Amino acid sequence: MSCSTLDHFSHPDHSLRLKDNFVVRADATCSVCYKSVAATPTYTCSSSNIACQKYYLHKSCAELPKQIIRDKQDEHPLTLQPRSKNCTSFFRCDACWEETNDYSYVCLTCDFWIHKKCAFTPPIIPAPAYHHHPLTLIFCIPDMLRYFSRYCPICKERVQAFCWSYYCHKCTFFVHLKCSTTTVSLMSVPYCLYF
Ligand SMILES: [Zn+2]
Ligand SMILES: [Zn+2]
Ligand SMILES: [Zn+2]
Ligand SMILES: [Zn+2]
Ligand SMILES: [Zn+2]
Ligand SMILES: [Zn+2]
């Protein structure tokens, strides 16, 4: 995506313009992830409207697909959504169980909310640095495996039965999603994406 203007669903009334290396106030934050936009390619609103002057959107956040379909966990498409208008209400991600308050991928039918980064976790880690077999993503730990020791080798904490984790079936080995250190490129993930 190299176009310098964009229409985005988070700001439907005006089109946005891409600015590289522009100077912003230190507290200027992206409207999707609420992180600082300093020194990052960022879209701003092209309107002169006062209310729009605090609207910023990271280029990387603007490129997140509006809707994705994952393979299992939830049969429904997941849509990129804000949790609430005021960003003080945190919620727990249904994949990794860490808290968040920014835009997330959501199934409103199931009340299923997951982090943007968790939405793109790959189904397999072929060669993890910390284990000698490939690891498979599982969405919960099956009953038959719940009596096995499930301490994550990275953080030494227990791996919860109802959150997503990576698993080696040869060794009955579990790793937290957050500890698995997978780096995912958006476009390399084999899911359906709708922009
Ligand atoms: Zn952002
Ligand atoms: Zn605007
Ligand atoms: Zn998560
Ligand atoms: Zn659903
Ligand atoms: Zn861990
Ligand atoms: Zn193994």
Coordinates of C-alpha atoms and ligand atoms in Angstrom, one line a residue:
M1 CA 0.0 0.0 0.0
S2 CA 1.8 3.1 -1.2
C3 CA -1.1 5.4 -1.6
S4 CA -0.8 8.5 0.5
T5 CA -4.5 9.1 1.1
L6 CA -6.9 6.6 2.7
D7 CA -10.5 6.2 3.8
H8 CA -10.6 4.3 7.1
F9 CA -13.6 2.9 9.0
S10 CA -12.4 4.3 12.3
H11 CA -12.9 7.8 10.9
P12 CA -15.6 7.6 8.2
D13 CA -16.3 11.3 7.5
H14 CA -13.0 12.4 6.1
S15 CA -10.1 10.9 4.2
L16 CA -6.7 10.6 5.8
R17 CA -3.4 11.7 4.6
L18 CA -0.1 9.9 5.2
K19 CA 2.8 11.9 6.8
D20 CA 6.3 10.6 7.1
N21 CA 8.6 12.1 9.8
F22 CA 6.2 14.8 10.9
V23 CA 6.5 16.6 14.2
V24 CA 3.7 15.9 16.7
R25 CA 3.1 16.6 20.4
A26 CA 4.8 14.0 22.6
D27 CA 1.4 12.7 23.8
A28 CA -0.1 12.2 20.3
T29 CA -1.4 8.7 20.1
C30 CA -2.9 6.4 17.5
S31 CA -6.7 6.0 17.5
V32 CA -6.5 2.3 17.0
C33 CA -3.7 1.1 19.4
Y34 CA -3.4 4.1 21.7
K35 CA 0.4 4.0 21.4
S36 CA 2.6 7.1 20.6
V37 CA 2.8 8.1 16.9
A38 CA 6.1 9.9 17.3
A39 CA 8.7 9.1 14.6
T40 CA 6.3 6.6 12.9
P41 CA 4.6 6.9 9.5
T42 CA 1.2 8.2 10.5
Y43 CA -2.1 9.2 8.9
T44 CA -3.8 12.4 9.9
C45 CA -7.2 13.7 9.0
S46 CA -7.1 16.0 5.9
S47 CA -10.0 18.1 7.2
S48 CA -9.4 21.4 9.0
N49 CA -12.0 20.5 11.5
I50 CA -10.8 21.2 15.1
A51 CA -12.2 17.9 16.4
C52 CA -10.0 16.0 13.9
Q53 CA -6.7 17.6 14.8
K54 CA -6.1 14.9 17.4
Y55 CA -6.9 12.1 15.1
Y56 CA -3.8 10.0 14.3
L57 CA -3.5 6.5 12.9
H58 CA -0.3 4.6 12.5
K59 CA 0.3 3.4 8.9
S60 CA 0.7 -0.2 10.3
C61 CA -2.6 0.1 12.2
A62 CA -4.3 1.5 9.1
E63 CA -3.3 -1.7 7.2
L64 CA -4.9 -4.1 9.6
P65 CA -7.7 -5.9 7.8
K66 CA -11.2 -5.0 8.9
Q67 CA -12.2 -8.6 9.1
I68 CA -10.5 -12.0 9.3
I69 CA -11.6 -15.6 9.4
R70 CA -9.4 -17.9 11.5
D71 CA -9.4 -21.7 11.1
K72 CA -11.0 -23.1 14.3
Q73 CA -11.7 -21.5 17.8
D74 CA -14.6 -19.5 16.3
E75 CA -16.3 -20.2 13.1
H76 CA -17.5 -16.7 12.7
P77 CA -15.5 -13.9 11.1
L78 CA -13.6 -11.6 13.5
T79 CA -14.0 -7.9 13.0
L80 CA -11.6 -5.2 14.1
Q81 CA -13.5 -3.2 16.8
P82 CA -12.8 -0.7 19.6
R83 CA -13.8 -2.0 23.1
S84 CA -15.6 1.1 24.1
K85 CA -15.6 4.9 23.6
N86 CA -13.6 5.6 26.8
C87 CA -10.5 3.6 26.8
T88 CA -10.3 3.1 30.5
S89 CA -12.2 -0.3 30.4
F90 CA -9.7 -3.1 30.0
F91 CA -10.7 -6.6 29.0
R92 CA -9.0 -9.9 29.0
C93 CA -7.9 -11.4 25.7
D94 CA -9.7 -14.7 25.1
A95 CA -6.5 -16.1 23.5
C96 CA -3.6 -15.2 25.8
W97 CA -5.5 -13.9 28.9
E98 CA -3.5 -10.7 29.0
E99 CA -5.4 -7.4 29.5
T100 CA -5.8 -4.9 26.7
N101 CA -7.9 -1.8 26.0
D102 CA -7.2 -1.0 22.3
Y103 CA -8.9 -2.2 19.1
S104 CA -9.2 -5.9 19.0
Y105 CA -10.6 -8.7 16.7
V106 CA -14.0 -9.6 17.9
C107 CA -16.9 -11.9 17.3
L108 CA -19.9 -10.1 18.7
T109 CA -22.1 -13.3 18.4
C110 CA -19.9 -15.2 20.8
D111 CA -18.6 -12.2 22.8
F112 CA -15.1 -13.4 21.8
W113 CA -12.3 -10.7 22.0
I114 CA -8.7 -11.2 21.1
H115 CA -5.7 -8.9 20.7
K116 CA -4.7 -7.8 17.2
K117 CA -1.4 -9.7 17.6
C118 CA -3.1 -12.9 18.9
A119 CA -5.4 -12.8 15.9
F120 CA -2.4 -13.4 13.6
T121 CA -0.6 -16.2 15.5
P122 CA 0.4 -18.9 13.1
P123 CA -1.1 -22.5 13.4
I124 CA 2.4 -24.0 13.6
I125 CA 5.9 -22.8 14.8
P126 CA 8.1 -25.1 12.6
A127 CA 11.4 -24.6 14.4
P128 CA 11.2 -22.9 17.8
A129 CA 14.5 -21.8 19.4
Y130 CA 13.5 -23.4 22.8
H131 CA 12.2 -26.8 21.6
H132 CA 13.5 -29.5 19.3
H133 CA 10.1 -30.3 17.6
P134 CA 7.6 -28.1 15.7
L135 CA 4.8 -26.7 18.0
T136 CA 1.1 -26.6 17.1
L137 CA -1.3 -23.9 18.2
I138 CA -4.2 -25.3 20.4
F139 CA -7.2 -23.3 21.5
C140 CA -7.6 -25.1 24.9
I141 CA -5.9 -28.1 26.5
P142 CA -7.9 -31.3 25.9
D143 CA -9.3 -33.1 29.0
M144 CA -7.0 -36.1 28.5
L145 CA -3.9 -33.8 28.8
R146 CA -5.0 -31.8 31.8
Y147 CA -3.2 -34.1 34.3
F148 CA 0.1 -33.6 32.7
S149 CA 2.5 -31.0 34.1
R150 CA 1.9 -27.8 32.2
Y151 CA 4.6 -25.3 33.3
C152 CA 5.8 -23.0 30.6
P153 CA 9.5 -23.5 30.1
I154 CA 10.0 -19.8 29.4
C155 CA 8.3 -18.0 32.3
K156 CA 7.8 -21.1 34.6
E157 CA 4.2 -20.2 35.2
R158 CA 1.3 -22.7 34.7
V159 CA -0.3 -22.8 31.3
Q160 CA -4.1 -22.3 31.8
A161 CA -6.4 -24.9 30.2
F162 CA -8.7 -22.4 28.6
C163 CA -6.3 -20.1 26.8
W164 CA -4.5 -20.6 23.5
S165 CA -1.0 -22.2 23.8
Y166 CA 1.6 -24.0 21.6
Y167 CA 1.9 -27.7 22.1
C168 CA 4.3 -30.5 21.2
H169 CA 2.3 -33.8 21.1
K170 CA 5.5 -35.9 21.2
C171 CA 6.7 -34.5 24.5
T172 CA 3.3 -33.2 26.0
F173 CA 5.1 -29.8 26.1
F174 CA 3.2 -26.5 26.5
V175 CA 4.2 -22.9 26.0
H176 CA 2.2 -19.7 26.6
L177 CA 1.2 -17.8 23.5
K178 CA 2.8 -14.7 25.0
C179 CA 6.1 -16.6 25.7
S180 CA 6.3 -18.3 22.3
T181 CA 8.0 -15.3 20.7
T182 CA 6.6 -15.9 17.3
T183 CA 7.1 -12.9 15.0
V184 CA 4.3 -12.8 12.4
S185 CA 4.2 -10.9 9.2
L186 CA 0.6 -10.0 8.5
M187 CA 0.7 -11.1 4.9
S188 CA 2.3 -14.4 5.5
V189 CA -0.6 -15.7 7.5
P190 CA -2.8 -18.2 5.7
Y191 CA -6.1 -16.7 6.9
C192 CA -8.8 -15.0 4.9
L193 CA -8.4 -11.2 5.1
Y194 CA -11.0 -8.6 4.1
F195 CA -9.9 -5.0 3.9
Ligands
ZN1 ZN -1.5 2.3 16.1
ZN2 ZN -11.7 14.1 10.3
ZN3 ZN -4.0 -11.8 23.4
ZN4 ZN -18.3 -16.4 17.0
ZN5 ZN 5.1 -18.6 29.7
ZN6 ZN 8.7 -32.1 21.6

